[in-house]
XYZ file of C-alpha atoms in Angstrom:
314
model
C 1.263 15.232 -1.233
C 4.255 13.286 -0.534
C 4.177 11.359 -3.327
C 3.369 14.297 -6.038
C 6.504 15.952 -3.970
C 9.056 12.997 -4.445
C 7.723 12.363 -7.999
C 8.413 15.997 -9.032
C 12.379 16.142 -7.606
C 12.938 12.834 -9.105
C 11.841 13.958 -12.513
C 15.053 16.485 -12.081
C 17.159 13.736 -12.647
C 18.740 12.197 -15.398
C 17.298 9.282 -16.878
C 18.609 6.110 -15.722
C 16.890 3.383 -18.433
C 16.461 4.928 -21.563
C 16.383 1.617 -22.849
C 13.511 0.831 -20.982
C 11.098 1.838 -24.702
C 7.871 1.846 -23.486
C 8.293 3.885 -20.380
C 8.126 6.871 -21.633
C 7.666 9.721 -18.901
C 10.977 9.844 -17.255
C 9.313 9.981 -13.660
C 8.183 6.308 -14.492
C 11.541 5.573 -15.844
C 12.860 6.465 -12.314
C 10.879 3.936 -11.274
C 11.372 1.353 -13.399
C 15.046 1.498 -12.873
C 14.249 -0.184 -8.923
C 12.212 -2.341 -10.665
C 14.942 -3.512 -13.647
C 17.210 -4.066 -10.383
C 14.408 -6.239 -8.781
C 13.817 -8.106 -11.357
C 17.453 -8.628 -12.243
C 18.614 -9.740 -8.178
C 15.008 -12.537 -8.720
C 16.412 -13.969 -12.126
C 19.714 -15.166 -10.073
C 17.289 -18.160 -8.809
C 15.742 -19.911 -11.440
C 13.246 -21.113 -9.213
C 11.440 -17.646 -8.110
C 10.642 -16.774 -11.754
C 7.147 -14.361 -11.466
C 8.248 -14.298 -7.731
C 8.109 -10.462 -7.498
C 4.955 -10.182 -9.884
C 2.739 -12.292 -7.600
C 3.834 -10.668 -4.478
C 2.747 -7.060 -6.038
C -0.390 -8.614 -7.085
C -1.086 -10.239 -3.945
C -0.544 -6.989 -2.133
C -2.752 -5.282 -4.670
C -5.549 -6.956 -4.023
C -5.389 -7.701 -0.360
C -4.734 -3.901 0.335
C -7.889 -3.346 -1.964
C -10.191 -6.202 -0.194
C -8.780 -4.457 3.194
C -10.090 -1.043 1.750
C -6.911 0.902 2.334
C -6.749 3.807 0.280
C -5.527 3.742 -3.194
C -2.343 5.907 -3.047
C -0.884 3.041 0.098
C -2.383 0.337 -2.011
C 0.014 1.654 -5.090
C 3.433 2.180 -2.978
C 2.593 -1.212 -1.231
C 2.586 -3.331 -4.318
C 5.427 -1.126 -5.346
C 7.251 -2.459 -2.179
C 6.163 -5.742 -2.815
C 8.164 -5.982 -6.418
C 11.063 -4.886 -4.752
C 11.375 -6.242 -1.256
C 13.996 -8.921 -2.407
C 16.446 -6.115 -3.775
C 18.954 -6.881 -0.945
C 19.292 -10.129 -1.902
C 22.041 -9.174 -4.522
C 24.540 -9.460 -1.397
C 23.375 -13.201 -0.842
C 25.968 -15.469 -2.733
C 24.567 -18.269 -4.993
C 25.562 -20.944 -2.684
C 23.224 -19.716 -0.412
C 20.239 -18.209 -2.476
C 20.056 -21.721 -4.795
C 21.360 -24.005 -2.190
C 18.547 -27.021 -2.880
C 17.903 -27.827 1.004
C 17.415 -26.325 4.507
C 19.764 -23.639 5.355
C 21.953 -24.074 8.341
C 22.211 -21.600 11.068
C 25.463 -19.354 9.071
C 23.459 -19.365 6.217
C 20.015 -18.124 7.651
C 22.060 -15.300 9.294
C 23.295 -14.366 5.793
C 19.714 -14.613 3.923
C 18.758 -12.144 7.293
C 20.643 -9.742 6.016
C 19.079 -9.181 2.966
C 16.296 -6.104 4.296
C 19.179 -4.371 5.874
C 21.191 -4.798 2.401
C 18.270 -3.703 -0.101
C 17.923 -0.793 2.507
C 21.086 0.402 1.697
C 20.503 0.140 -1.401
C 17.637 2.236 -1.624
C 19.605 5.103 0.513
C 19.480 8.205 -1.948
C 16.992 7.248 -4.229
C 14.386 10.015 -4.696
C 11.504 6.909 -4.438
C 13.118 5.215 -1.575
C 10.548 7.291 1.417
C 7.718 5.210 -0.681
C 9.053 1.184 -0.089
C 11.485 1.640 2.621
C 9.851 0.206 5.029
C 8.078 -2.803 2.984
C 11.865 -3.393 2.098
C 13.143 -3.125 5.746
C 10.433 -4.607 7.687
C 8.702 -7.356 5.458
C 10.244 -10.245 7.729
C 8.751 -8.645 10.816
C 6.319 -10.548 12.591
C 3.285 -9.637 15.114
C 4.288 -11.568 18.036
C 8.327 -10.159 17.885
C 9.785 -12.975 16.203
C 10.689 -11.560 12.918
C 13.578 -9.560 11.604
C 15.872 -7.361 11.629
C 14.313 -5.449 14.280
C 11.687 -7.988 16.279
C 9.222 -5.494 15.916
C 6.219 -6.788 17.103
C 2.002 -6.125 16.901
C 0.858 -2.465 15.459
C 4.803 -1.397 15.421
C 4.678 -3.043 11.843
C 3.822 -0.937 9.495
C 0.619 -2.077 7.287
C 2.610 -2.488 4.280
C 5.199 -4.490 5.697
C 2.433 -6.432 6.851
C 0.888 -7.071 4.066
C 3.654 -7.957 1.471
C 5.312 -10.432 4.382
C 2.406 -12.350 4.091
C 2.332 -12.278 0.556
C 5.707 -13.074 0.208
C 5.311 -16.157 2.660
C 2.272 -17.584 0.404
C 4.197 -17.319 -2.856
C 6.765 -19.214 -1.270
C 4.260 -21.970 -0.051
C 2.772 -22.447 -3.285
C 5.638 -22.293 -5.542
C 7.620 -25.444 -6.466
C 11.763 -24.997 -5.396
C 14.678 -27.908 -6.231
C 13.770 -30.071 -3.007
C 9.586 -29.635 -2.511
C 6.674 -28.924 -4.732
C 4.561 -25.884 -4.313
C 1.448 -26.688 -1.780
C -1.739 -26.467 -2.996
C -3.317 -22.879 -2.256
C -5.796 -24.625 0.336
C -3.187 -26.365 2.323
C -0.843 -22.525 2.487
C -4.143 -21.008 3.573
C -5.067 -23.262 6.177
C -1.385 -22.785 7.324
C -1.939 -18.675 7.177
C -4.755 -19.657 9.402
C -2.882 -21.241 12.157
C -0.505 -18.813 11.933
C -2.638 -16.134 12.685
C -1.250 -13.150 14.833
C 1.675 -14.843 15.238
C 3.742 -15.117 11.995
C 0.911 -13.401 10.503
C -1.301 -9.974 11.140
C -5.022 -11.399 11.741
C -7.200 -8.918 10.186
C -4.817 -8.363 7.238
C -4.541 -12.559 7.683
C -8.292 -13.536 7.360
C -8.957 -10.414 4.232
C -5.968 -12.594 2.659
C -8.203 -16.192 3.452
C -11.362 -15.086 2.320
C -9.826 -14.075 -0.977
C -7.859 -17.340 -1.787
C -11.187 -19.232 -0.807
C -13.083 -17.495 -3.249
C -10.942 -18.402 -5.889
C -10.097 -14.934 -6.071
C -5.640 -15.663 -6.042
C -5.699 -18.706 -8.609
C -5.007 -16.236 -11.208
C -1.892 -15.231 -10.118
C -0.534 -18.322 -8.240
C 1.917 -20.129 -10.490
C 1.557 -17.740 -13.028
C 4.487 -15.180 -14.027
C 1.395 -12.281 -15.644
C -2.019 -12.424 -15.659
C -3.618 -15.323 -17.583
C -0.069 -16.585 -17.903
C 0.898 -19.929 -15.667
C 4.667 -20.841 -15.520
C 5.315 -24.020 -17.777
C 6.746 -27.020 -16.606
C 10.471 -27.979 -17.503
C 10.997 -31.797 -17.932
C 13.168 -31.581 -15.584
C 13.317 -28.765 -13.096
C 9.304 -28.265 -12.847
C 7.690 -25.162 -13.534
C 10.677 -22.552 -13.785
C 9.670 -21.637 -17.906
C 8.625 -18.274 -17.797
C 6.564 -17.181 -20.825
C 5.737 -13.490 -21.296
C 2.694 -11.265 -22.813
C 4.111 -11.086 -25.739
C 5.686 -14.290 -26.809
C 3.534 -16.441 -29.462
C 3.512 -19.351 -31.027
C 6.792 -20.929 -32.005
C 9.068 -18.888 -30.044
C 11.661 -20.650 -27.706
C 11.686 -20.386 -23.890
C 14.418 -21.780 -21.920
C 14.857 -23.186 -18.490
C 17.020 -21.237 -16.405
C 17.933 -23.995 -14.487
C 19.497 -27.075 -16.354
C 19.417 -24.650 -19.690
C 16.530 -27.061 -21.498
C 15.154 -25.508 -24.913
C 11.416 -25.212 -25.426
C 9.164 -24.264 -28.247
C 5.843 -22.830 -27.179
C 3.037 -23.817 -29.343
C -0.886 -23.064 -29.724
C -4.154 -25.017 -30.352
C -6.340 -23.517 -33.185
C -8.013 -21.032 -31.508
C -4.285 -19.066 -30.951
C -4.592 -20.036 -26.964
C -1.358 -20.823 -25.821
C -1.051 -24.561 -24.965
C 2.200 -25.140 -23.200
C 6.016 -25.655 -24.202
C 7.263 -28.556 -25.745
C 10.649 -29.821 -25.245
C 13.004 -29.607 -28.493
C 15.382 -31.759 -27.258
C 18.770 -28.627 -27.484
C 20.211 -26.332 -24.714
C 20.250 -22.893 -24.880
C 23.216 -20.796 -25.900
C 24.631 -18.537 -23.271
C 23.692 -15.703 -24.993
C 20.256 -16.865 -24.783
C 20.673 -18.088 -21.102
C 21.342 -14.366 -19.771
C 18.707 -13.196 -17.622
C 16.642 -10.162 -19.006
C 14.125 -7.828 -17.167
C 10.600 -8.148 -18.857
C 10.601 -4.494 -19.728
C 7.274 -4.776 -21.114
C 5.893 -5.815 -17.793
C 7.263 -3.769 -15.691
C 6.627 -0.911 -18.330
C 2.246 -2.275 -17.804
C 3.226 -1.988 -13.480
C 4.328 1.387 -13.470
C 2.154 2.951 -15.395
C -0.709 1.065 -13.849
C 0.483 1.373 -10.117
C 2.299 4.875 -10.537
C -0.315 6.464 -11.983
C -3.112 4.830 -9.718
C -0.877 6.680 -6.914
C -0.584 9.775 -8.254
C -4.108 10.569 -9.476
C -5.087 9.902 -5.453
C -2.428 11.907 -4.324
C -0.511 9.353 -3.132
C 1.765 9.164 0.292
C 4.108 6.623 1.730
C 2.352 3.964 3.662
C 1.422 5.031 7.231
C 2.193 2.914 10.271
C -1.248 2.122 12.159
């Protein structure tokens, strides 16, 4: 299978993130370097933190409520943590800019498929996301980029993870709105219907968010995890798996210092302000090799016990 076959000449290859610990097989670790570059390109914008963990887990389950097979369901949520690579080669003006975009600027955030294609060229992985990368801004009725593709000419995973990535960004907050609530974004999906959106891949997605069945992962940066709110910039506090109580967590926006605490029953009950600002050193953004250690071992190995091959076009 195509995946078994890429798998096996990228474990030929030196590893690239030793330092990622609890990756251990260095197939995975091949992996997990895309996904340490991902992750690093999202934490340039304070306000997308979790941005690339919901999208995967979005994809994940619609692809699994759509009943595609398992191996496409792994490389599409794959795609999905790493269709923002490209945009490393958007500058900060433009990526954090708190307002509309003007015309110059929207041509430069375009770029950013074309750029994270490039960026995948030569990677022994790249067959498996390259088009989720490429095409994710593609739209059924030709209005999308970089190609105006249009209808069945987008592949399914492209599909799927531009309208997952278009529902994160409704429901999350950013400098100049506040996330929607997840009913308003779906009625929004609905109108949009075969135009921005595919419709069958479009009303799987619906059903789901009105059974409650997305509430877990919107506004959330892990499962069972919701972003905390910064006094002052909203909910851009990221708190991982395996921080406890009393541990510091800083806003990578204004640099605000926070101390998470707990109730009784060791629950995590949100992050109180201390009042300081973090250090630089503790400002720097850092990949949450622990999660992205869980993903690949979870969505790797999902795809290579079903023999798993890049996602076909339908």
């Amino acid at each position: 299978m195509k995946w078994q076959l890429l798998w096996n000449r990228a474990s030929a290859r030196p590893n690239p993130v030793g330092n990622v610990s609890d990756v251990a097989d260095a197939n995975e670790q091949i992996l997990a370097s895309l996904l340490v570059m991902a992750w690093m390109v999202e934490a340039r914008d304070p306000y997308t933190g979790g941005h690339l963990w919901r999208v995967a887990r979005y994809a994940a389950l619609l692809c699994e409520a759509a009943r595609l097979p398992a191996d496409a369901c792994a490389s599409i949520a794959i795609g999905g943590f790493l269709h923002d690579l490209g945009k490393v080669g958007v500058p900060d003006a433009i990526l954090r800019k708190p307002g509309k975009l003007d015309d110059a600027e929207t041509a430069v955030m375009r770029t950013h498929p074309e750029v994270g294609m490039r960026m995948l060229s030569g990677h022994p992985l790249a067959e498996l996301v390259s088009a989720v990368v490429l095409l994710h801004h593609e739209r059924p009725d030709g209005r999308g980029y970089p190609h105006g593709l249009a209808g069945d000419a987008i592949p399914v995973g492209a599909a799927v993870v531009g309208l997952c990535d278009a529902f994160d960004a409704m429901t999350s907050t950013r400098p100049y709105r506040a996330g929607m609530p997840i009913s308003q974004a779906l009625s929004i999906i609905e109108s949009e219907l075969d135009r921005q959106f595919d419709g069958p891949l479009g009303r799987q997605f619906i059903a789901l968010g009105r059974k409650g069945l997305l509430d877990h992962v919107a506004g959330h940066s892990d499962d069972g995890i919701p972003l905390q709110r910064c006094l002052m910039c909203g909910p851009t506090l990221v708190v991982r798996r395996e921080h406890a109580s009393g541990d510091s967590v800083f806003c990578r926006s204004c640099g605000g210092a926070y101390r998470l605490e707990a109730g009784a029953d060791g629950a995590l009950l949100g992050a109180v302000a201390t009042g300081g600002r973090g250090s630089a050193r503790e400002l720097e953004p850092e990949p949450d090799t622990a999660l992205i250690g869980r993903f690949v071992r979870e969505t790797a190995r999902l795809a290579i016990a079903a023999g798993a091959q890049a996602p076909a076009r339908r």
